[in-house]
Amino acid sequence: MNKKTDLGLATHCIHAGDSLDERGGIFTPLYNHSTFGFPDTQSVLDVVEGRVEGSLYTRYGLNPTIRSVEKKLAAIEGGEAAWVFSSGMAAESATFLAHCKSGDHIICIGDVYGGTYDLLDVNLPNLGISTTFILGNEINKLSDSIKSNTRIVFFETPTNPNMEVLDIEGIAAVAKKYGALTVVDSTFATPVNQSPLALGADLVIHSTTKYLGGHGDLTGGVVIGPTELLTPIWTWRKNLGQMMAPEVAYLLARSLRTLVVRVNAHNVSAQILAERLVEHPRINKVNYPGLPDFIGHNIAKHQMKGFGGMISFVIDGNAQETADMVDRLKLFSIAPSLGGVESLVTQPITTTHYNLTPEERAKRGIVDSMVRISVGLEDVADLWADLEQALS
Ligand SMILES: *Cc1c(COP(=O)(O)O)cnc(C)c1O
């Protein structure tokens, strides 16, 4: 694989981690075995003691299908190594547990996925790990919020549902100065549009359930970065039993082969729809990093190669009128997920941000009439026609 590291992203997506197998298969097959056999005791010890990279037991991640997709993901994200997990939340929780102990502190910037917020706000405090939350427009408070026990600065970019763009390079520089790790959830951007490690982040997390899987048929997560920072995470994954199933790893590798063409197509369609939505008389506001007037556009232009497939917009109407508009859509399925070939729509107050108090929502600009769409790979003319009829 090393000889391939100077290749382009699409080439990595197709070839990294794969090699001809002994029967001539041109990519890694599915090894769904839970354990692997050895010819003699010395061979077992060679693997157990780490002298030989071999297969042993699937929950440990020592499975050829899992190791293959991990090498592909590491190459795609430009990291030294990658660990896959049974979900994005599993990847996040193992990362926090491995790098924080009782008495440690985390800073979470901007809006984050509801499960992440819950983990930081409810679960980790029970283990003595506290989190300070600062809004995305309060970056100037970052230095003052960092304490001597701050281990991790965590954020997503772009964020959900406002598509707020946070400056990875700037935040990572501050965190580094104080000896904290920068961990970025890059799920919305994908490795096609953004490379947090190259911008100074220490670890990158993806929910592979979204764009990396891309077809709404798998649940998984990954953390990518230097081996030194991944090693402590490995034992947490192993002992919490958070391993991705080999069948899922195989499906994920299949999906990653088309990642670049899929994400580039999402980018193109979303840009077209965002520009048309801005012009629509019933729309008050469109949040999309690719719009020149969008507040995060300049940072996005600097740190992103494409602006992604996620758009949110605010319609001129109340909560019920917004729900009615969502209900009139025919091609967009009402669902809280994102990143697949099928277009999805959600009204954040009914799903992803249902549990926030009205004050919390107001602070974040999440209004009743906000709609979030995940632009799929259908013909963009059909998607626009559907949005137009629903808005009229
Ligand atoms: C979906 C999502 C997660 C959680 O991933 P799961 O695979 O559902 O556990 C985390 N972060 C972001 C940004 C997400 O969209």
mmCIF file of C-alpha atoms and ligand atoms in Angstrom:
data_model
loop_
_atom_site.group_PDB
_atom_site.id
_atom_site.type_symbol
_atom_site.label_atom_id
_atom_site.label_comp_id
_atom_site.label_asym_id
_atom_site.label_seq_id
_atom_site.Cartn_x
_atom_site.Cartn_y
_atom_site.Cartn_z
ATOM 1 C CA MET A 1 0.000 0.000 0.000
ATOM 2 C CA ASN A 2 2.903 2.352 0.770
ATOM 3 C CA LYS A 3 3.954 2.551 -2.834
ATOM 4 C CA LYS A 4 0.492 3.920 -3.617
ATOM 5 C CA THR A 5 0.460 6.832 -1.149
ATOM 6 C CA ASP A 6 1.228 9.519 -3.744
ATOM 7 C CA LEU A 7 -1.861 8.610 -5.746
ATOM 8 C CA GLY A 8 -5.032 10.676 -6.011
ATOM 9 C CA LEU A 9 -8.122 10.348 -3.880
ATOM 10 C CA ALA A 10 -10.308 8.439 -6.339
ATOM 11 C CA THR A 11 -7.473 5.963 -6.902
ATOM 12 C CA HIS A 12 -7.108 5.440 -3.153
ATOM 13 C CA CYS A 13 -10.869 4.908 -2.867
ATOM 14 C CA ILE A 14 -10.644 2.079 -5.367
ATOM 15 C CA HIS A 15 -7.259 0.496 -4.641
ATOM 16 C CA ALA A 16 -6.010 1.315 -1.125
ATOM 17 C CA GLY A 17 -6.191 -1.642 1.243
ATOM 18 C CA ASP A 18 -7.013 -4.056 -1.565
ATOM 19 C CA SER A 19 -4.713 -6.502 -3.304
ATOM 20 C CA LEU A 20 -5.106 -9.588 -5.465
ATOM 21 C CA ASP A 21 -5.988 -12.484 -3.211
ATOM 22 C CA GLU A 22 -4.528 -15.977 -3.658
ATOM 23 C CA ARG A 23 -7.368 -16.944 -5.994
ATOM 24 C CA GLY A 24 -7.106 -13.825 -8.138
ATOM 25 C CA GLY A 25 -9.956 -11.860 -6.610
ATOM 26 C CA ILE A 26 -9.242 -8.211 -7.387
ATOM 27 C CA PHE A 27 -10.415 -6.833 -4.059
ATOM 28 C CA THR A 28 -10.580 -8.121 -0.493
ATOM 29 C CA PRO A 29 -13.358 -10.685 -0.069
ATOM 30 C CA LEU A 30 -15.726 -10.943 2.868
ATOM 31 C CA TYR A 31 -14.137 -12.931 5.683
ATOM 32 C CA ASN A 32 -17.100 -13.191 8.021
ATOM 33 C CA HIS A 33 -15.228 -15.590 10.299
ATOM 34 C CA SER A 34 -15.252 -14.732 13.988
ATOM 35 C CA THR A 35 -11.876 -16.409 14.511
ATOM 36 C CA PHE A 36 -8.867 -17.562 12.461
ATOM 37 C CA GLY A 37 -6.731 -20.703 12.667
ATOM 38 C CA PHE A 38 -2.946 -21.127 12.824
ATOM 39 C CA PRO A 39 -0.591 -23.882 11.654
ATOM 40 C CA ASP A 40 1.414 -23.892 14.919
ATOM 41 C CA THR A 41 1.815 -22.193 18.305
ATOM 42 C CA GLN A 42 4.678 -19.952 17.185
ATOM 43 C CA SER A 43 2.421 -18.452 14.480
ATOM 44 C CA VAL A 44 -0.232 -17.637 17.108
ATOM 45 C CA LEU A 45 2.361 -15.928 19.301
ATOM 46 C CA ASP A 46 3.728 -13.941 16.354
ATOM 47 C CA VAL A 47 0.297 -12.351 15.863
ATOM 48 C CA VAL A 48 -0.622 -12.031 19.556
ATOM 49 C CA GLU A 49 2.713 -10.366 20.335
ATOM 50 C CA GLY A 50 2.446 -8.073 17.325
ATOM 51 C CA ARG A 51 5.445 -9.293 15.303
ATOM 52 C CA VAL A 52 3.278 -10.306 12.370
ATOM 53 C CA GLU A 53 0.151 -8.539 11.121
ATOM 54 C CA GLY A 54 -2.227 -11.472 11.019
ATOM 55 C CA SER A 55 -5.820 -12.409 11.635
ATOM 56 C CA LEU A 56 -6.908 -13.711 15.006
ATOM 57 C CA TYR A 57 -10.328 -12.681 16.291
ATOM 58 C CA THR A 58 -12.857 -10.365 14.688
ATOM 59 C CA ARG A 59 -13.850 -8.396 17.802
ATOM 60 C CA TYR A 60 -10.184 -7.324 18.083
ATOM 61 C CA GLY A 61 -10.308 -6.014 14.515
ATOM 62 C CA LEU A 62 -7.788 -8.681 13.476
ATOM 63 C CA ASN A 63 -9.830 -9.739 10.451
ATOM 64 C CA PRO A 64 -8.697 -9.261 6.808
ATOM 65 C CA THR A 65 -11.929 -7.599 5.630
ATOM 66 C CA ILE A 66 -11.867 -5.132 8.508
ATOM 67 C CA ARG A 67 -8.141 -4.374 8.197
ATOM 68 C CA SER A 68 -8.605 -3.856 4.460
ATOM 69 C CA VAL A 69 -11.337 -1.225 4.805
ATOM 70 C CA GLU A 70 -9.355 0.468 7.591
ATOM 71 C CA LYS A 71 -6.337 0.832 5.297
ATOM 72 C CA LYS A 72 -8.594 2.252 2.605
ATOM 73 C CA LEU A 73 -10.124 4.771 5.050
ATOM 74 C CA ALA A 74 -6.691 5.822 6.376
ATOM 75 C CA ALA A 75 -5.434 6.447 2.835
ATOM 76 C CA ILE A 76 -8.592 8.356 1.853
ATOM 77 C CA GLU A 77 -8.409 10.661 4.885
ATOM 78 C CA GLY A 78 -4.609 11.005 4.702
ATOM 79 C CA GLY A 79 -4.017 9.489 8.152
ATOM 80 C CA GLU A 80 -1.535 6.915 9.354
ATOM 81 C CA ALA A 81 -4.210 4.440 10.459
ATOM 82 C CA ALA A 82 -7.946 4.017 11.027
ATOM 83 C CA TRP A 83 -10.171 2.004 13.370
ATOM 84 C CA VAL A 84 -13.706 1.172 12.306
ATOM 85 C CA PHE A 85 -16.615 0.854 14.735
ATOM 86 C CA SER A 86 -20.176 -0.421 14.867
ATOM 87 C CA SER A 87 -21.464 3.193 14.625
ATOM 88 C CA GLY A 88 -20.341 6.805 14.579
ATOM 89 C CA MET A 89 -21.302 7.110 18.252
ATOM 90 C CA ALA A 90 -19.136 4.086 19.092
ATOM 91 C CA ALA A 91 -16.154 5.786 17.415
ATOM 92 C CA GLU A 92 -16.798 8.997 19.340
ATOM 93 C CA SER A 93 -17.323 7.372 22.727
ATOM 94 C CA ALA A 94 -14.186 5.206 22.433
ATOM 95 C CA THR A 95 -12.164 8.279 21.422
ATOM 96 C CA PHE A 96 -13.344 10.310 24.424
ATOM 97 C CA LEU A 97 -12.860 7.392 26.834
ATOM 98 C CA ALA A 98 -9.376 6.622 25.546
ATOM 99 C CA HIS A 99 -8.116 10.192 25.752
ATOM 100 C CA CYS A 100 -9.919 11.451 28.878
ATOM 101 C CA LYS A 101 -9.972 10.033 32.386
ATOM 102 C CA SER A 102 -11.875 11.073 35.483
ATOM 103 C CA GLY A 103 -11.103 14.711 36.257
ATOM 104 C CA ASP A 104 -10.430 15.642 32.621
ATOM 105 C CA HIS A 105 -12.232 18.260 30.561
ATOM 106 C CA ILE A 106 -13.493 18.586 26.984
ATOM 107 C CA ILE A 107 -14.471 21.678 25.007
ATOM 108 C CA CYS A 108 -17.232 21.235 22.451
ATOM 109 C CA ILE A 109 -17.616 24.030 19.919
ATOM 110 C CA GLY A 110 -20.778 24.768 17.976
ATOM 111 C CA ASP A 111 -23.764 22.553 17.247
ATOM 112 C CA VAL A 112 -23.091 18.839 17.370
ATOM 113 C CA TYR A 113 -25.046 15.707 16.599
ATOM 114 C CA GLY A 114 -27.720 15.037 19.256
ATOM 115 C CA GLY A 115 -26.128 11.773 20.369
ATOM 116 C CA THR A 116 -22.771 13.492 20.803
ATOM 117 C CA TYR A 117 -24.349 16.237 22.877
ATOM 118 C CA ASP A 118 -26.019 13.617 25.079
ATOM 119 C CA LEU A 119 -22.775 11.684 25.507
ATOM 120 C CA LEU A 120 -20.896 14.809 26.587
ATOM 121 C CA ASP A 121 -23.718 16.328 28.620
ATOM 122 C CA VAL A 122 -25.186 13.256 30.347
ATOM 123 C CA ASN A 123 -22.974 10.155 30.123
ATOM 124 C CA LEU A 124 -19.396 11.401 30.476
ATOM 125 C CA PRO A 125 -20.061 13.579 33.568
ATOM 126 C CA ASN A 126 -21.005 10.338 35.394
ATOM 127 C CA LEU A 127 -17.424 9.218 34.787
ATOM 128 C CA GLY A 128 -15.962 12.495 36.027
ATOM 129 C CA ILE A 129 -15.337 13.912 32.525
ATOM 130 C CA SER A 130 -16.835 17.378 32.096
ATOM 131 C CA THR A 131 -17.527 19.431 28.965
ATOM 132 C CA THR A 132 -17.756 23.153 28.345
ATOM 133 C CA PHE A 133 -19.998 23.988 25.378
ATOM 134 C CA ILE A 134 -19.300 27.151 23.426
ATOM 135 C CA LEU A 135 -21.253 28.408 20.429
ATOM 136 C CA GLY A 136 -19.675 28.443 16.999
ATOM 137 C CA ASN A 137 -19.690 32.261 16.943
ATOM 138 C CA GLU A 138 -17.894 32.394 20.304
ATOM 139 C CA ILE A 139 -14.514 31.112 19.100
ATOM 140 C CA ASN A 140 -12.943 34.126 20.794
ATOM 141 C CA LYS A 141 -13.868 32.404 24.090
ATOM 142 C CA LEU A 142 -11.838 29.311 23.236
ATOM 143 C CA SER A 143 -8.523 30.269 24.900
ATOM 144 C CA ASP A 144 -10.296 31.373 28.070
ATOM 145 C CA SER A 145 -12.344 28.155 28.204
ATOM 146 C CA ILE A 146 -9.286 25.913 28.062
ATOM 147 C CA LYS A 147 -8.237 24.661 31.497
ATOM 148 C CA SER A 148 -5.137 22.803 32.655
ATOM 149 C CA ASN A 149 -7.158 19.540 32.491
ATOM 150 C CA THR A 150 -8.595 20.126 28.986
ATOM 151 C CA ARG A 151 -7.692 17.113 26.864
ATOM 152 C CA ILE A 152 -9.912 17.477 23.789
ATOM 153 C CA VAL A 153 -11.368 20.279 21.692
ATOM 154 C CA PHE A 154 -14.191 18.719 19.700
ATOM 155 C CA PHE A 155 -16.369 20.096 16.903
ATOM 156 C CA GLU A 156 -18.155 19.322 13.645
ATOM 157 C CA THR A 157 -17.865 21.357 10.476
ATOM 158 C CA PRO A 158 -20.095 22.077 8.665
ATOM 159 C CA THR A 159 -22.536 21.776 11.560
ATOM 160 C CA ASN A 160 -26.069 20.475 11.704
ATOM 161 C CA PRO A 161 -28.509 22.032 10.817
ATOM 162 C CA ASN A 162 -27.113 25.559 10.342
ATOM 163 C CA MET A 163 -24.190 24.484 8.133
ATOM 164 C CA GLU A 164 -21.989 26.682 10.269
ATOM 165 C CA VAL A 165 -18.372 26.454 9.071
ATOM 166 C CA LEU A 166 -15.715 26.365 11.797
ATOM 167 C CA ASP A 167 -12.089 27.260 11.126
ATOM 168 C CA ILE A 168 -10.223 23.962 11.601
ATOM 169 C CA GLU A 169 -6.749 25.480 11.239
ATOM 170 C CA GLY A 170 -7.434 28.316 13.691
ATOM 171 C CA ILE A 171 -9.041 26.122 16.354
ATOM 172 C CA ALA A 172 -6.360 23.418 16.059
ATOM 173 C CA ALA A 173 -3.622 26.029 16.525
ATOM 174 C CA VAL A 174 -5.187 27.284 19.784
ATOM 175 C CA ALA A 175 -5.785 23.732 21.090
ATOM 176 C CA LYS A 176 -2.208 22.748 20.285
ATOM 177 C CA LYS A 177 -0.819 25.737 22.158
ATOM 178 C CA TYR A 178 -2.524 24.453 25.308
ATOM 179 C CA GLY A 179 -1.684 20.779 24.738
ATOM 180 C CA ALA A 180 -5.235 19.657 23.900
ATOM 181 C CA LEU A 181 -6.142 17.336 21.034
ATOM 182 C CA THR A 182 -8.325 18.631 18.217
ATOM 183 C CA VAL A 183 -10.933 16.054 17.222
ATOM 184 C CA VAL A 184 -13.134 16.859 14.209
ATOM 185 C CA ASP A 185 -16.357 15.096 13.244
ATOM 186 C CA SER A 186 -16.105 15.520 9.470
ATOM 187 C CA THR A 187 -19.215 13.481 8.616
ATOM 188 C CA PHE A 188 -21.012 16.276 6.706
ATOM 189 C CA ALA A 189 -17.942 17.191 4.640
ATOM 190 C CA THR A 190 -16.515 13.726 3.782
ATOM 191 C CA PRO A 191 -12.818 13.277 2.877
ATOM 192 C CA VAL A 192 -13.658 14.436 -0.647
ATOM 193 C CA ASN A 193 -14.530 17.959 0.492
ATOM 194 C CA GLN A 194 -12.310 18.469 3.526
ATOM 195 C CA SER A 195 -9.067 17.115 5.041
ATOM 196 C CA PRO A 196 -8.982 18.071 8.738
ATOM 197 C CA LEU A 197 -5.686 16.248 9.421
ATOM 198 C CA ALA A 198 -3.905 18.371 6.819
ATOM 199 C CA LEU A 199 -5.327 21.475 8.533
ATOM 200 C CA GLY A 200 -3.871 20.513 11.922
ATOM 201 C CA ALA A 201 -6.558 18.314 13.505
ATOM 202 C CA ASP A 202 -5.251 15.353 15.512
ATOM 203 C CA LEU A 203 -8.101 12.900 14.904
ATOM 204 C CA VAL A 204 -10.976 12.763 12.424
ATOM 205 C CA ILE A 205 -14.226 10.922 13.046
ATOM 206 C CA HIS A 206 -16.920 9.957 10.543
ATOM 207 C CA SER A 207 -20.271 8.343 10.938
ATOM 208 C CA THR A 208 -19.833 5.985 7.972
ATOM 209 C CA THR A 209 -23.599 5.524 8.163
ATOM 210 C CA LYS A 210 -23.831 8.725 6.101
ATOM 211 C CA TYR A 211 -21.834 9.595 2.945
ATOM 212 C CA LEU A 212 -19.100 6.972 3.303
ATOM 213 C CA GLY A 213 -21.711 4.202 3.284
ATOM 214 C CA GLY A 214 -23.814 6.354 1.024
ATOM 215 C CA HIS A 215 -26.731 4.030 0.360
ATOM 216 C CA GLY A 216 -28.655 4.080 3.628
ATOM 217 C CA ASP A 217 -27.941 0.399 4.184
ATOM 218 C CA LEU A 218 -25.182 0.296 6.778
ATOM 219 C CA THR A 219 -24.355 1.675 10.233
ATOM 220 C CA GLY A 220 -20.753 2.302 11.173
ATOM 221 C CA GLY A 221 -18.095 4.735 12.309
ATOM 222 C CA VAL A 222 -14.380 5.376 11.963
ATOM 223 C CA VAL A 223 -11.628 7.337 13.686
ATOM 224 C CA ILE A 224 -8.527 8.220 11.669
ATOM 225 C CA GLY A 225 -5.189 9.709 12.679
ATOM 226 C CA PRO A 226 -1.661 8.933 13.835
ATOM 227 C CA THR A 227 -0.997 5.462 15.295
ATOM 228 C CA GLU A 228 0.204 7.017 18.541
ATOM 229 C CA LEU A 229 -3.258 8.492 19.189
ATOM 230 C CA LEU A 230 -5.157 5.485 17.838
ATOM 231 C CA THR A 231 -3.382 2.874 19.955
ATOM 232 C CA PRO A 232 -5.134 3.797 23.235
ATOM 233 C CA ILE A 233 -8.509 3.754 21.423
ATOM 234 C CA TRP A 234 -7.961 0.162 20.261
ATOM 235 C CA THR A 235 -8.322 -1.419 23.710
ATOM 236 C CA TRP A 236 -11.524 0.526 24.406
ATOM 237 C CA ARG A 237 -13.046 -0.672 21.145
ATOM 238 C CA LYS A 238 -11.986 -4.233 21.909
ATOM 239 C CA ASN A 239 -13.197 -4.310 25.508
ATOM 240 C CA LEU A 240 -16.427 -2.407 24.934
ATOM 241 C CA GLY A 241 -17.058 -4.753 22.007
ATOM 242 C CA GLN A 242 -17.683 -1.944 19.512
ATOM 243 C CA MET A 243 -16.356 -3.699 16.415
ATOM 244 C CA MET A 244 -17.935 -3.215 13.003
ATOM 245 C CA ALA A 245 -19.287 -6.498 11.621
ATOM 246 C CA PRO A 246 -17.196 -7.907 8.724
ATOM 247 C CA GLU A 247 -20.300 -7.897 6.498
ATOM 248 C CA VAL A 248 -20.618 -4.145 7.117
ATOM 249 C CA ALA A 249 -16.900 -3.579 6.523
ATOM 250 C CA TYR A 250 -17.226 -5.347 3.174
ATOM 251 C CA LEU A 251 -20.258 -3.240 2.233
ATOM 252 C CA LEU A 252 -18.468 -0.071 3.320
ATOM 253 C CA ALA A 253 -15.434 -0.892 1.143
ATOM 254 C CA ARG A 254 -17.817 -1.440 -1.780
ATOM 255 C CA SER A 255 -19.348 1.996 -1.165
ATOM 256 C CA LEU A 256 -16.008 3.774 -0.750
ATOM 257 C CA ARG A 257 -14.976 2.789 -4.287
ATOM 258 C CA THR A 258 -17.524 5.280 -5.632
ATOM 259 C CA LEU A 259 -17.112 7.933 -2.926
ATOM 260 C CA VAL A 260 -15.516 10.603 -5.119
ATOM 261 C CA VAL A 261 -18.057 10.412 -7.940
ATOM 262 C CA ARG A 262 -20.942 10.305 -5.485
ATOM 263 C CA VAL A 263 -19.813 13.262 -3.375
ATOM 264 C CA ASN A 264 -18.917 15.364 -6.410
ATOM 265 C CA ALA A 265 -22.423 14.757 -7.750
ATOM 266 C CA HIS A 266 -23.977 15.655 -4.363
ATOM 267 C CA ASN A 267 -21.921 18.891 -4.407
ATOM 268 C CA VAL A 268 -23.114 19.867 -7.891
ATOM 269 C CA SER A 269 -26.808 19.191 -7.249
ATOM 270 C CA ALA A 270 -26.808 20.887 -3.837
ATOM 271 C CA GLN A 271 -25.180 24.021 -5.253
ATOM 272 C CA ILE A 272 -27.856 24.228 -7.970
ATOM 273 C CA LEU A 273 -30.717 23.725 -5.498
ATOM 274 C CA ALA A 274 -29.239 26.182 -2.956
ATOM 275 C CA GLU A 275 -28.963 28.902 -5.625
ATOM 276 C CA ARG A 276 -32.566 28.318 -6.752
ATOM 277 C CA LEU A 277 -33.883 28.255 -3.172
ATOM 278 C CA VAL A 278 -32.268 31.654 -2.493
ATOM 279 C CA GLU A 279 -34.316 33.093 -5.360
ATOM 280 C CA HIS A 280 -37.604 31.524 -4.258
ATOM 281 C CA PRO A 281 -40.133 34.040 -2.871
ATOM 282 C CA ARG A 282 -41.280 31.742 -0.050
ATOM 283 C CA ILE A 283 -37.760 31.234 1.334
ATOM 284 C CA ASN A 284 -36.347 33.661 3.902
ATOM 285 C CA LYS A 285 -32.909 32.167 4.368
ATOM 286 C CA VAL A 286 -30.714 29.445 2.876
ATOM 287 C CA ASN A 287 -27.788 27.920 4.755
ATOM 288 C CA TYR A 288 -25.276 26.419 2.350
ATOM 289 C CA PRO A 289 -21.483 26.922 2.500
ATOM 290 C CA GLY A 290 -21.315 27.241 -1.299
ATOM 291 C CA LEU A 291 -23.433 30.420 -1.419
ATOM 292 C CA PRO A 292 -21.234 33.542 -1.750
ATOM 293 C CA ASP A 293 -23.376 35.479 0.776
ATOM 294 C CA PHE A 294 -23.369 32.693 3.353
ATOM 295 C CA ILE A 295 -21.597 33.698 6.549
ATOM 296 C CA GLY A 296 -19.164 30.771 6.524
ATOM 297 C CA HIS A 297 -18.422 30.947 2.798
ATOM 298 C CA ASN A 298 -14.927 32.442 3.071
ATOM 299 C CA ILE A 299 -13.656 29.876 5.569
ATOM 300 C CA ALA A 300 -15.366 27.142 3.553
ATOM 301 C CA LYS A 301 -13.617 28.329 0.384
ATOM 302 C CA HIS A 302 -10.303 28.126 2.207
ATOM 303 C CA GLN A 303 -10.720 24.730 3.885
ATOM 304 C CA MET A 304 -13.187 22.830 1.670
ATOM 305 C CA LYS A 305 -12.778 21.501 -1.856
ATOM 306 C CA GLY A 306 -16.538 21.159 -2.286
ATOM 307 C CA PHE A 307 -19.475 22.359 -0.229
ATOM 308 C CA GLY A 308 -21.379 19.121 0.331
ATOM 309 C CA GLY A 309 -24.895 17.858 -0.154
ATOM 310 C CA MET A 310 -26.578 19.278 2.953
ATOM 311 C CA ILE A 311 -28.754 22.417 2.836
ATOM 312 C CA SER A 312 -31.045 23.988 5.397
ATOM 313 C CA PHE A 313 -33.524 26.764 4.694
ATOM 314 C CA VAL A 314 -36.122 28.796 6.511
ATOM 315 C CA ILE A 315 -39.491 29.218 4.878
ATOM 316 C CA ASP A 316 -41.897 32.066 5.270
ATOM 317 C CA GLY A 317 -44.480 30.283 7.438
ATOM 318 C CA ASN A 318 -45.196 28.771 10.846
ATOM 319 C CA ALA A 319 -44.383 25.285 12.149
ATOM 320 C CA GLN A 320 -47.568 23.749 10.687
ATOM 321 C CA GLU A 321 -47.123 25.360 7.262
ATOM 322 C CA THR A 322 -43.554 24.098 7.263
ATOM 323 C CA ALA A 323 -44.693 20.566 8.137
ATOM 324 C CA ASP A 324 -47.279 20.800 5.338
ATOM 325 C CA MET A 325 -44.578 21.797 2.853
ATOM 326 C CA VAL A 326 -42.425 18.859 3.983
ATOM 327 C CA ASP A 327 -45.420 16.524 3.667
ATOM 328 C CA ARG A 328 -46.077 17.658 0.067
ATOM 329 C CA LEU A 329 -42.602 16.526 -1.049
ATOM 330 C CA LYS A 330 -42.755 13.311 -3.071
ATOM 331 C CA LEU A 331 -39.132 12.484 -3.941
ATOM 332 C CA PHE A 332 -37.652 13.506 -0.592
ATOM 333 C CA SER A 333 -38.359 10.936 2.134
ATOM 334 C CA ILE A 334 -38.980 12.318 5.604
ATOM 335 C CA ALA A 335 -36.091 10.841 7.584
ATOM 336 C CA PRO A 336 -33.503 12.144 10.035
ATOM 337 C CA SER A 337 -30.422 10.644 8.355
ATOM 338 C CA LEU A 338 -28.363 11.950 5.444
ATOM 339 C CA GLY A 339 -25.672 11.266 2.900
ATOM 340 C CA GLY A 340 -27.334 8.580 0.787
ATOM 341 C CA VAL A 341 -28.308 8.362 -2.863
ATOM 342 C CA GLU A 342 -31.949 9.047 -1.925
ATOM 343 C CA SER A 343 -32.889 12.636 -1.076
ATOM 344 C CA LEU A 344 -34.122 13.084 2.490
ATOM 345 C CA VAL A 345 -35.880 15.911 4.279
ATOM 346 C CA THR A 346 -36.416 16.756 7.920
ATOM 347 C CA GLN A 347 -37.841 19.629 9.950
ATOM 348 C CA PRO A 348 -35.148 19.801 12.689
ATOM 349 C CA ILE A 349 -37.627 20.690 15.480
ATOM 350 C CA THR A 350 -39.438 17.390 14.877
ATOM 351 C CA THR A 351 -36.376 15.127 14.785
ATOM 352 C CA THR A 352 -32.730 16.029 15.343
ATOM 353 C CA HIS A 353 -33.480 19.007 17.623
ATOM 354 C CA TYR A 354 -36.782 17.817 19.127
ATOM 355 C CA ASN A 355 -35.272 17.521 22.620
ATOM 356 C CA LEU A 356 -33.837 21.038 22.807
ATOM 357 C CA THR A 357 -35.733 23.622 24.852
ATOM 358 C CA PRO A 358 -37.143 26.620 22.918
ATOM 359 C CA GLU A 359 -34.372 28.756 24.494
ATOM 360 C CA GLU A 360 -31.645 26.358 23.359
ATOM 361 C CA ARG A 361 -33.132 26.316 19.870
ATOM 362 C CA ALA A 362 -33.377 30.111 19.758
ATOM 363 C CA LYS A 363 -29.719 30.465 20.794
ATOM 364 C CA ARG A 364 -28.791 28.246 17.860
ATOM 365 C CA GLY A 365 -31.073 29.864 15.309
ATOM 366 C CA ILE A 366 -33.108 26.682 14.916
ATOM 367 C CA VAL A 367 -36.556 28.017 14.122
ATOM 368 C CA ASP A 368 -39.876 26.180 13.636
ATOM 369 C CA SER A 369 -39.868 26.956 9.922
ATOM 370 C CA MET A 370 -36.445 25.462 9.240
ATOM 371 C CA VAL A 371 -36.176 22.556 6.806
ATOM 372 C CA ARG A 372 -33.047 20.477 6.241
ATOM 373 C CA ILE A 373 -32.486 18.500 3.065
ATOM 374 C CA SER A 374 -29.917 15.867 2.189
ATOM 375 C CA VAL A 375 -29.612 16.233 -1.575
ATOM 376 C CA GLY A 376 -29.464 12.803 -3.177
ATOM 377 C CA LEU A 377 -28.365 11.664 -6.605
ATOM 378 C CA GLU A 378 -31.711 11.830 -8.398
ATOM 379 C CA ASP A 379 -31.908 14.154 -11.434
ATOM 380 C CA VAL A 380 -31.607 17.665 -10.086
ATOM 381 C CA ALA A 381 -34.453 18.862 -12.349
ATOM 382 C CA ASP A 382 -36.773 16.376 -10.662
ATOM 383 C CA LEU A 383 -35.623 17.453 -7.185
ATOM 384 C CA TRP A 384 -36.202 21.114 -8.011
ATOM 385 C CA ALA A 385 -39.639 20.416 -9.486
ATOM 386 C CA ASP A 386 -40.551 18.565 -6.295
ATOM 387 C CA LEU A 387 -39.339 21.413 -4.048
ATOM 388 C CA GLU A 388 -41.160 23.975 -6.186
ATOM 389 C CA GLN A 389 -44.510 22.163 -6.058
ATOM 390 C CA ALA A 390 -44.158 21.660 -2.298
ATOM 391 C CA LEU A 391 -43.377 25.349 -1.757
ATOM 392 C CA SER A 392 -46.249 26.624 -3.892
HETATM 393 C C1 LIG B 1 -25.139 10.493 12.294
HETATM 394 C C2 LIG B 1 -24.061 11.286 12.900
HETATM 395 C C3 LIG B 1 -23.348 10.809 14.000
HETATM 396 C C4 LIG B 1 -23.658 9.493 14.671
HETATM 397 O O1 LIG B 1 -23.428 8.428 13.833
HETATM 398 P P1 LIG B 1 -24.141 6.968 13.993
HETATM 399 O O2 LIG B 1 -23.510 6.175 12.924
HETATM 400 O O3 LIG B 1 -25.614 7.164 13.870
HETATM 401 O O4 LIG B 1 -23.768 6.500 15.378
HETATM 402 C C5 LIG B 1 -22.317 11.595 14.502
HETATM 403 N N1 LIG B 1 -22.019 12.781 13.942
HETATM 404 C C6 LIG B 1 -22.685 13.270 12.891
HETATM 405 C C7 LIG B 1 -22.302 14.590 12.326
HETATM 406 C C8 LIG B 1 -23.729 12.548 12.333
HETATM 407 O O5 LIG B 1 -24.412 13.051 11.288
#
